[in-house]
């Protein structure tokens, strides 16, 4: 991407993320309404939020960080919303109060006229299962993407479903469009910058390498990570020749094609 395209993507990515967070915030509000016996948020509001999300999707010049992450790690809609629930704690100041209200067991009248729920002001699996649509228990397992790939971190507690959840910092920055090398990989790997001036023969090799790792590379950006219940089938490719810099450039471009 050139500078203008990158800036446009950054703005569109932020809008898309905000729209996605709004749908999860709405799910929390509707859950709180059910707990209080109040009328749920109007269907029209849900439709408005969905329309805003659809419009922000259409405005993306390239797939959003959230979309690419969901594809790469094969996240279900529920797992995506759990990730957004955790991201909301970092990006939206209303999420802590909503989490507390959604998990509150008593109403504190002594906190001003409005009062407040005295609950748990952070995301938990219990909250996600109760408030988010399409909930499924296997999303909680260590082998499921959220925990297996450490997209979220499960805190300590007496029960898994009541432990605090938080998004991994590296993943949070990625969703916001600020990708950087994970500090846990520092000293283990060296980042390579994709170049734009590969000779035609090198570009052909880069495309073949990307295709070997992902049959739909460059279109849907299909993941090279294993799907649920599948064995890891990523091909091992050896680049031969004495031009080390050229081989590095080929691999960097191939990885860039995969997102």
mmCIF file of C-alpha atoms in Angstrom:
data_model
loop_
_atom_site.group_PDB
_atom_site.id
_atom_site.type_symbol
_atom_site.label_atom_id
_atom_site.label_comp_id
_atom_site.label_asym_id
_atom_site.label_seq_id
_atom_site.Cartn_x
_atom_site.Cartn_y
_atom_site.Cartn_z
ATOM 1 C CA UNK A 1 0.000 0.000 0.000
ATOM 2 C CA UNK A 2 1.124 3.578 -0.648
ATOM 3 C CA UNK A 3 0.885 6.227 2.064
ATOM 4 C CA UNK A 4 -2.559 7.476 1.015
ATOM 5 C CA UNK A 5 -3.976 3.951 0.777
ATOM 6 C CA UNK A 6 -2.481 3.061 4.155
ATOM 7 C CA UNK A 7 -4.000 6.148 5.792
ATOM 8 C CA UNK A 8 -7.384 5.363 4.258
ATOM 9 C CA UNK A 9 -7.164 1.789 5.517
ATOM 10 C CA UNK A 10 -6.207 2.944 9.024
ATOM 11 C CA UNK A 11 -9.253 5.207 9.254
ATOM 12 C CA UNK A 12 -11.589 2.585 7.799
ATOM 13 C CA UNK A 13 -10.159 -0.097 10.092
ATOM 14 C CA UNK A 14 -10.802 2.052 13.164
ATOM 15 C CA UNK A 15 -14.389 2.682 12.052
ATOM 16 C CA UNK A 16 -14.964 -0.995 11.404
ATOM 17 C CA UNK A 17 -13.568 -1.953 14.819
ATOM 18 C CA UNK A 18 -15.753 0.678 16.510
ATOM 19 C CA UNK A 19 -18.832 -0.661 14.706
ATOM 20 C CA UNK A 20 -17.990 -4.231 15.711
ATOM 21 C CA UNK A 21 -17.495 -3.180 19.342
ATOM 22 C CA UNK A 22 -20.868 -1.428 19.251
ATOM 23 C CA UNK A 23 -22.646 -4.694 18.417
ATOM 24 C CA UNK A 24 -21.041 -6.414 21.421
ATOM 25 C CA UNK A 25 -21.859 -3.449 23.650
ATOM 26 C CA UNK A 26 -25.454 -3.751 22.472
ATOM 27 C CA UNK A 27 -25.475 -7.454 23.401
ATOM 28 C CA UNK A 28 -24.349 -6.537 26.929
ATOM 29 C CA UNK A 29 -27.036 -3.869 27.216
ATOM 30 C CA UNK A 30 -29.738 -6.296 26.124
ATOM 31 C CA UNK A 31 -28.490 -8.880 28.629
ATOM 32 C CA UNK A 32 -28.636 -6.297 31.425
ATOM 33 C CA UNK A 33 -32.166 -5.381 30.378
ATOM 34 C CA UNK A 34 -33.196 -9.033 30.658
ATOM 35 C CA UNK A 35 -31.636 -9.305 34.124
ATOM 36 C CA UNK A 36 -33.556 -6.245 35.310
ATOM 37 C CA UNK A 37 -36.797 -7.400 33.756
ATOM 38 C CA UNK A 38 -36.854 -4.330 31.543
ATOM 39 C CA UNK A 39 -37.759 -4.186 27.891
ATOM 40 C CA UNK A 40 -34.904 -5.165 25.605
ATOM 41 C CA UNK A 41 -33.279 -2.700 23.250
ATOM 42 C CA UNK A 42 -35.494 -2.157 20.253
ATOM 43 C CA UNK A 43 -34.949 -4.368 17.218
ATOM 44 C CA UNK A 44 -34.564 -1.215 15.146
ATOM 45 C CA UNK A 45 -31.456 -0.285 17.133
ATOM 46 C CA UNK A 46 -29.924 -3.697 16.499
ATOM 47 C CA UNK A 47 -30.649 -3.307 12.807
ATOM 48 C CA UNK A 48 -29.073 0.149 12.823
ATOM 49 C CA UNK A 49 -25.917 -1.232 14.430
ATOM 50 C CA UNK A 50 -25.767 -4.073 11.929
ATOM 51 C CA UNK A 51 -26.228 -1.629 9.066
ATOM 52 C CA UNK A 52 -23.368 0.500 10.406
ATOM 53 C CA UNK A 53 -21.179 -2.609 10.574
ATOM 54 C CA UNK A 54 -22.120 -3.602 7.022
ATOM 55 C CA UNK A 55 -21.374 -0.101 5.743
ATOM 56 C CA UNK A 56 -17.998 -0.001 7.489
ATOM 57 C CA UNK A 57 -17.202 -3.391 5.964
ATOM 58 C CA UNK A 58 -18.019 -2.109 2.480
ATOM 59 C CA UNK A 59 -15.854 0.968 3.083
ATOM 60 C CA UNK A 60 -12.741 -1.098 3.827
ATOM 61 C CA UNK A 61 -10.190 -0.751 0.964
ATOM 62 C CA UNK A 62 -8.687 -4.054 2.167
ATOM 63 C CA UNK A 63 -9.812 -6.558 4.820
ATOM 64 C CA UNK A 64 -9.852 -5.209 8.372
ATOM 65 C CA UNK A 65 -7.478 -6.508 11.018
ATOM 66 C CA UNK A 66 -10.391 -8.189 12.773
ATOM 67 C CA UNK A 67 -11.520 -9.907 9.581
ATOM 68 C CA UNK A 68 -8.025 -11.159 8.779
ATOM 69 C CA UNK A 69 -7.533 -12.407 12.323
ATOM 70 C CA UNK A 70 -10.865 -14.262 12.311
ATOM 71 C CA UNK A 71 -9.978 -15.941 9.014
ATOM 72 C CA UNK A 72 -6.419 -16.764 10.056
ATOM 73 C CA UNK A 73 -7.465 -18.400 13.322
ATOM 74 C CA UNK A 74 -10.792 -19.810 12.097
ATOM 75 C CA UNK A 75 -12.795 -17.998 14.771
ATOM 76 C CA UNK A 76 -16.513 -18.621 15.053
ATOM 77 C CA UNK A 77 -18.824 -15.591 15.387
ATOM 78 C CA UNK A 78 -19.047 -16.290 19.122
ATOM 79 C CA UNK A 79 -15.253 -16.485 19.495
ATOM 80 C CA UNK A 80 -14.947 -13.229 17.557
ATOM 81 C CA UNK A 81 -17.387 -11.588 19.966
ATOM 82 C CA UNK A 82 -15.502 -12.926 23.002
ATOM 83 C CA UNK A 83 -12.353 -11.356 21.575
ATOM 84 C CA UNK A 84 -14.219 -8.092 20.997
ATOM 85 C CA UNK A 85 -15.620 -8.251 24.531
ATOM 86 C CA UNK A 86 -12.059 -8.333 25.851
ATOM 87 C CA UNK A 87 -10.906 -5.651 23.401
ATOM 88 C CA UNK A 88 -13.768 -3.427 24.503
ATOM 89 C CA UNK A 89 -12.344 -3.349 28.018
ATOM 90 C CA UNK A 90 -9.261 -1.634 26.596
ATOM 91 C CA UNK A 91 -10.872 0.554 23.941
ATOM 92 C CA UNK A 92 -14.302 1.545 25.280
ATOM 93 C CA UNK A 93 -14.697 3.130 28.700
ATOM 94 C CA UNK A 94 -18.263 1.862 29.091
ATOM 95 C CA UNK A 95 -17.392 -1.835 28.988
ATOM 96 C CA UNK A 96 -16.209 -2.178 32.608
ATOM 97 C CA UNK A 97 -19.484 -0.799 33.974
ATOM 98 C CA UNK A 98 -21.501 -2.923 31.558
ATOM 99 C CA UNK A 99 -19.609 -6.064 32.569
ATOM 100 C CA UNK A 100 -20.226 -5.242 36.237
ATOM 101 C CA UNK A 101 -23.926 -4.639 35.652
ATOM 102 C CA UNK A 102 -24.277 -7.761 33.524
ATOM 103 C CA UNK A 103 -22.691 -9.868 36.274
ATOM 104 C CA UNK A 104 -24.091 -7.968 39.263
ATOM 105 C CA UNK A 105 -25.957 -9.726 42.021
ATOM 106 C CA UNK A 106 -27.103 -6.662 43.943
ATOM 107 C CA UNK A 107 -28.026 -3.049 43.306
ATOM 108 C CA UNK A 108 -26.133 -0.392 45.278
ATOM 109 C CA UNK A 109 -28.478 2.530 45.927
ATOM 110 C CA UNK A 110 -25.810 4.489 47.768
ATOM 111 C CA UNK A 111 -23.877 5.512 44.694
ATOM 112 C CA UNK A 112 -25.847 8.619 43.839
ATOM 113 C CA UNK A 113 -29.324 8.796 42.393
ATOM 114 C CA UNK A 114 -28.600 6.362 39.603
ATOM 115 C CA UNK A 115 -27.040 3.661 41.767
ATOM 116 C CA UNK A 116 -24.964 0.881 40.295
ATOM 117 C CA UNK A 117 -24.606 -2.876 40.151
ATOM 118 C CA UNK A 118 -21.950 -4.285 42.461
ATOM 119 C CA UNK A 119 -20.707 -6.990 40.147
ATOM 120 C CA UNK A 120 -17.587 -8.119 38.350
ATOM 121 C CA UNK A 121 -16.192 -5.293 36.187
ATOM 122 C CA UNK A 122 -14.376 -7.475 33.675
ATOM 123 C CA UNK A 123 -15.191 -10.085 31.015
ATOM 124 C CA UNK A 124 -15.599 -13.737 31.965
ATOM 125 C CA UNK A 125 -16.578 -16.846 30.061
ATOM 126 C CA UNK A 126 -19.731 -16.945 32.171
ATOM 127 C CA UNK A 127 -20.718 -13.505 30.914
ATOM 128 C CA UNK A 128 -19.861 -14.386 27.323
ATOM 129 C CA UNK A 129 -21.938 -17.571 27.421
ATOM 130 C CA UNK A 130 -24.908 -15.706 28.869
ATOM 131 C CA UNK A 131 -24.821 -12.470 26.878
ATOM 132 C CA UNK A 132 -23.316 -13.148 23.460
ATOM 133 C CA UNK A 133 -25.247 -14.789 20.610
ATOM 134 C CA UNK A 134 -24.263 -18.190 19.251
ATOM 135 C CA UNK A 135 -22.488 -19.251 22.445
ATOM 136 C CA UNK A 136 -20.797 -22.665 22.393
ATOM 137 C CA UNK A 137 -18.885 -24.314 25.223
ATOM 138 C CA UNK A 138 -15.994 -25.666 23.145
ATOM 139 C CA UNK A 139 -14.777 -22.089 22.623
ATOM 140 C CA UNK A 140 -13.572 -22.263 26.249
ATOM 141 C CA UNK A 141 -11.350 -25.302 25.788
ATOM 142 C CA UNK A 142 -7.535 -25.061 25.724
ATOM 143 C CA UNK A 143 -7.471 -26.536 22.211
ATOM 144 C CA UNK A 144 -9.875 -23.934 20.781
ATOM 145 C CA UNK A 145 -8.293 -20.959 18.972
ATOM 146 C CA UNK A 146 -8.799 -18.293 21.636
ATOM 147 C CA UNK A 147 -6.726 -20.133 24.230
ATOM 148 C CA UNK A 148 -4.591 -22.356 22.011
ATOM 149 C CA UNK A 149 -3.143 -19.374 20.147
ATOM 150 C CA UNK A 150 -3.300 -17.184 23.285
ATOM 151 C CA UNK A 151 -5.459 -14.538 21.697
ATOM 152 C CA UNK A 152 -6.913 -14.048 25.159
ATOM 153 C CA UNK A 153 -5.385 -14.600 28.587
ATOM 154 C CA UNK A 154 -7.362 -16.356 31.324
ATOM 155 C CA UNK A 155 -6.666 -14.954 34.780
ATOM 156 C CA UNK A 156 -6.652 -16.816 38.059
ATOM 157 C CA UNK A 157 -9.771 -17.829 39.944
ATOM 158 C CA UNK A 158 -11.639 -20.693 41.546
ATOM 159 C CA UNK A 159 -13.728 -21.476 38.458
ATOM 160 C CA UNK A 160 -12.792 -21.254 34.791
ATOM 161 C CA UNK A 161 -16.018 -19.513 33.818
ATOM 162 C CA UNK A 162 -15.531 -16.824 36.473
ATOM 163 C CA UNK A 163 -11.856 -16.067 35.815
ATOM 164 C CA UNK A 164 -11.132 -12.622 34.365
ATOM 165 C CA UNK A 165 -10.365 -12.553 30.652
ATOM 166 C CA UNK A 166 -8.158 -10.073 28.847
ATOM 167 C CA UNK A 167 -6.981 -9.744 25.294
ATOM 168 C CA UNK A 168 -3.314 -10.354 24.546
ATOM 169 C CA UNK A 169 -1.581 -6.990 24.134
ATOM 170 C CA UNK A 170 -0.058 -7.922 20.783
ATOM 171 C CA UNK A 171 -3.498 -8.899 19.469
ATOM 172 C CA UNK A 172 -5.056 -5.681 20.781
ATOM 173 C CA UNK A 173 -2.523 -3.554 18.912
ATOM 174 C CA UNK A 174 -3.054 -5.635 15.780
ATOM 175 C CA UNK A 175 -6.821 -5.093 15.875
ATOM 176 C CA UNK A 176 -6.227 -1.353 16.215
ATOM 177 C CA UNK A 177 -4.006 -1.437 13.133
ATOM 178 C CA UNK A 178 -0.672 -1.068 14.937
ATOM 179 C CA UNK A 179 1.096 -4.299 14.101
ATOM 180 C CA UNK A 180 4.516 -4.911 15.607
ATOM 181 C CA UNK A 181 6.854 -7.770 16.428
ATOM 182 C CA UNK A 182 5.764 -9.646 19.541
ATOM 183 C CA UNK A 183 8.340 -8.944 22.250
ATOM 184 C CA UNK A 184 8.288 -12.650 23.128
ATOM 185 C CA UNK A 185 9.856 -13.323 19.732
ATOM 186 C CA UNK A 186 12.597 -10.723 20.141
ATOM 187 C CA UNK A 187 15.980 -12.375 19.815
ATOM 188 C CA UNK A 188 14.426 -15.445 18.195
ATOM 189 C CA UNK A 189 13.436 -14.072 14.804
ATOM 190 C CA UNK A 190 14.359 -11.033 12.730
ATOM 191 C CA UNK A 191 11.579 -9.256 10.821
ATOM 192 C CA UNK A 192 11.964 -8.981 7.056
ATOM 193 C CA UNK A 193 10.504 -6.155 5.030
ATOM 194 C CA UNK A 194 8.683 -7.131 1.851
ATOM 195 C CA UNK A 195 10.190 -5.456 -1.217
ATOM 196 C CA UNK A 196 8.352 -4.209 -4.283
ATOM 197 C CA UNK A 197 11.133 -4.646 -6.830
ATOM 198 C CA UNK A 198 11.384 -8.417 -7.191
ATOM 199 C CA UNK A 199 12.405 -9.512 -10.654
ATOM 200 C CA UNK A 200 9.642 -11.408 -12.490
ATOM 201 C CA UNK A 201 11.182 -14.818 -11.837
ATOM 202 C CA UNK A 202 11.431 -14.088 -8.095
ATOM 203 C CA UNK A 203 7.841 -12.843 -7.946
ATOM 204 C CA UNK A 204 6.678 -16.058 -9.598
ATOM 205 C CA UNK A 205 8.494 -18.022 -6.892
ATOM 206 C CA UNK A 206 6.936 -15.860 -4.173
ATOM 207 C CA UNK A 207 3.464 -16.482 -5.589
ATOM 208 C CA UNK A 208 4.120 -20.225 -5.816
ATOM 209 C CA UNK A 209 5.396 -20.247 -2.232
ATOM 210 C CA UNK A 210 2.296 -18.411 -0.991
ATOM 211 C CA UNK A 211 0.071 -20.788 -2.962
ATOM 212 C CA UNK A 212 1.818 -23.786 -1.398
ATOM 213 C CA UNK A 213 0.942 -22.457 2.042
ATOM 214 C CA UNK A 214 -2.521 -21.201 1.151
ATOM 215 C CA UNK A 215 -4.492 -22.420 -1.882
ATOM 216 C CA UNK A 216 -6.480 -19.177 -1.935
ATOM 217 C CA UNK A 217 -3.650 -16.761 -1.166
ATOM 218 C CA UNK A 218 -4.279 -13.274 -2.486
ATOM 219 C CA UNK A 219 -8.061 -13.765 -2.693
ATOM 220 C CA UNK A 220 -9.767 -14.810 0.526
ATOM 221 C CA UNK A 221 -6.432 -15.041 2.384
ATOM 222 C CA UNK A 222 -7.293 -18.485 3.658
ATOM 223 C CA UNK A 223 -5.342 -19.435 6.732
ATOM 224 C CA UNK A 224 -2.325 -21.714 6.705
ATOM 225 C CA UNK A 225 -3.138 -22.638 10.306
ATOM 226 C CA UNK A 226 -4.871 -25.983 10.897
ATOM 227 C CA UNK A 227 -8.663 -26.011 10.949
ATOM 228 C CA UNK A 228 -10.587 -27.479 13.850
ATOM 229 C CA UNK A 229 -9.973 -31.197 14.070
ATOM 230 C CA UNK A 230 -7.442 -31.144 11.226
ATOM 231 C CA UNK A 231 -3.764 -31.964 11.328
ATOM 232 C CA UNK A 232 -1.295 -29.206 10.498
ATOM 233 C CA UNK A 233 -0.732 -29.508 6.753
ATOM 234 C CA UNK A 234 1.508 -26.532 6.034
ATOM 235 C CA UNK A 235 4.049 -27.457 3.365
ATOM 236 C CA UNK A 236 7.775 -27.235 4.016
ATOM 237 C CA UNK A 237 9.472 -25.413 1.142
ATOM 238 C CA UNK A 238 13.210 -25.195 0.489
ATOM 239 C CA UNK A 239 14.594 -22.340 -1.585
ATOM 240 C CA UNK A 240 17.898 -23.277 -3.180
ATOM 241 C CA UNK A 241 20.630 -21.057 -4.557
ATOM 242 C CA UNK A 242 23.467 -18.826 -3.381
ATOM 243 C CA UNK A 243 21.550 -15.525 -3.419
ATOM 244 C CA UNK A 244 20.614 -15.325 0.268
ATOM 245 C CA UNK A 245 19.225 -11.785 0.023
ATOM 246 C CA UNK A 246 17.058 -12.810 -2.911
ATOM 247 C CA UNK A 247 15.663 -15.798 -1.022
ATOM 248 C CA UNK A 248 14.870 -13.597 1.969
ATOM 249 C CA UNK A 249 13.038 -11.166 -0.314
ATOM 250 C CA UNK A 250 11.014 -13.972 -1.916
ATOM 251 C CA UNK A 251 9.921 -15.320 1.463
ATOM 252 C CA UNK A 252 9.078 -11.827 2.753
ATOM 253 C CA UNK A 253 6.839 -11.123 -0.243
ATOM 254 C CA UNK A 254 5.182 -14.542 0.049
ATOM 255 C CA UNK A 255 4.388 -13.911 3.716
ATOM 256 C CA UNK A 256 3.067 -10.452 2.856
ATOM 257 C CA UNK A 257 0.697 -12.075 0.346
ATOM 258 C CA UNK A 258 -0.646 -14.219 3.177
ATOM 259 C CA UNK A 259 -1.315 -11.154 5.316
#
